[in-house]
Amino acid sequence: MATALPLANGEDDAYTGLVSGWPEPIKNVIRKRAEQAVHAGLCALPDEQRKSLMPSFFDGLTHPEIALQMARPLGTVKSWVRRSLAALRQPLDGHQ
């Protein structure tokens, strides 16, 4: 949060702390709904698809790293990631 500069007359700025870094309220609602849609979409995925997708996006692992971690063929992991993204795309289309 920004610090207030004293006014020319030596008083503190009356607006200190009122400036927010958050977007306007409607953007908060849209962002929250998008987050809920992502969460619901992730929960609806089959386990293998979710377990292959999440390390890719949230942990930054590559597909070969995920395949090694899951002890699955690379092509299988790539298919799971592709299918999970396709499954998530439909419910998230309205939240762009």
Coordinates of C-alpha atoms in Angstrom, one line a residue:
M1 CA 0.0 0.0 0.0
A2 CA 1.3 3.5 -0.8
T3 CA 2.4 5.7 2.0
A4 CA 0.8 9.1 2.4
L5 CA 2.7 12.3 1.8
P6 CA 2.0 15.1 4.2
L7 CA -0.1 17.9 2.8
A8 CA 1.4 21.4 2.3
N9 CA -0.2 22.5 5.6
G10 CA 1.4 19.6 7.5
E11 CA -1.7 17.5 7.9
D12 CA -1.8 13.9 6.9
D13 CA -3.6 12.9 3.8
A14 CA -7.2 12.1 4.7
Y15 CA -7.4 9.5 1.9
T16 CA -4.6 7.3 3.2
G17 CA -5.5 3.6 3.0
L18 CA -8.6 4.2 0.9
V19 CA -6.9 3.4 -2.4
S20 CA -7.3 -0.2 -3.2
G21 CA -5.4 -2.4 -5.6
W22 CA -8.5 -4.5 -6.2
P23 CA -10.4 -4.2 -9.5
E24 CA -13.8 -2.7 -9.4
P25 CA -16.6 -4.8 -7.8
I26 CA -18.0 -6.2 -11.0
K27 CA -14.6 -7.5 -12.0
N28 CA -14.3 -9.2 -8.6
V29 CA -17.6 -11.0 -9.2
I30 CA -16.5 -12.1 -12.6
R31 CA -13.1 -13.3 -11.3
K32 CA -14.7 -15.2 -8.4
R33 CA -17.2 -16.9 -10.8
A34 CA -14.3 -17.9 -13.1
E35 CA -12.4 -19.3 -10.1
Q36 CA -15.4 -21.3 -9.1
A37 CA -15.9 -22.6 -12.6
V38 CA -12.2 -23.7 -12.7
H39 CA -12.5 -25.4 -9.4
A40 CA -15.7 -27.2 -10.4
G41 CA -14.2 -28.2 -13.7
L42 CA -11.1 -29.6 -12.0
C43 CA -13.2 -31.6 -9.5
A44 CA -15.2 -33.1 -12.4
L45 CA -12.2 -34.4 -14.2
P46 CA -11.3 -38.1 -13.9
D47 CA -8.4 -38.6 -11.4
E48 CA -5.7 -39.3 -13.9
Q49 CA -6.5 -36.3 -16.0
R50 CA -6.6 -34.0 -13.0
K51 CA -3.4 -35.5 -11.6
S52 CA -1.6 -34.9 -14.9
L53 CA -3.0 -31.4 -15.5
M54 CA -2.4 -29.8 -12.1
P55 CA 1.4 -30.4 -11.9
S56 CA 1.8 -29.0 -15.4
F57 CA 0.0 -25.7 -14.6
F58 CA 0.5 -25.2 -10.9
D59 CA 4.0 -26.7 -10.4
G60 CA 5.4 -26.0 -13.8
L61 CA 6.4 -29.6 -14.6
T62 CA 6.9 -30.7 -18.1
H63 CA 4.9 -33.6 -19.6
P64 CA 8.0 -35.9 -19.5
E65 CA 8.5 -35.0 -15.8
I66 CA 4.8 -35.7 -15.1
A67 CA 5.0 -39.0 -17.0
L68 CA 8.0 -40.0 -14.9
Q69 CA 6.3 -39.0 -11.6
M70 CA 3.1 -40.9 -12.5
A71 CA 5.0 -43.9 -14.0
R72 CA 2.9 -43.6 -17.1
P73 CA 3.9 -43.4 -20.8
L74 CA 4.5 -39.9 -22.1
G75 CA 1.9 -40.2 -24.8
T76 CA -0.7 -41.2 -22.2
V77 CA 0.1 -38.2 -20.0
K78 CA -0.1 -35.9 -23.1
S79 CA -3.5 -37.3 -24.0
W80 CA -4.8 -36.8 -20.4
V81 CA -3.6 -33.2 -20.4
R82 CA -5.1 -32.5 -23.8
R83 CA -8.4 -34.1 -22.8
S84 CA -8.6 -32.3 -19.5
L85 CA -8.0 -29.0 -21.2
A86 CA -10.7 -29.7 -23.7
A87 CA -13.1 -30.7 -20.8
L88 CA -12.3 -27.4 -19.0
R89 CA -12.6 -25.2 -22.0
Q90 CA -16.4 -25.7 -22.4
P91 CA -17.5 -24.5 -18.9
L92 CA -15.0 -21.7 -19.0
D93 CA -15.9 -20.2 -22.3
G94 CA -18.1 -17.6 -20.7
H95 CA -15.4 -16.4 -18.3
Q96 CA -12.9 -14.9 -20.7

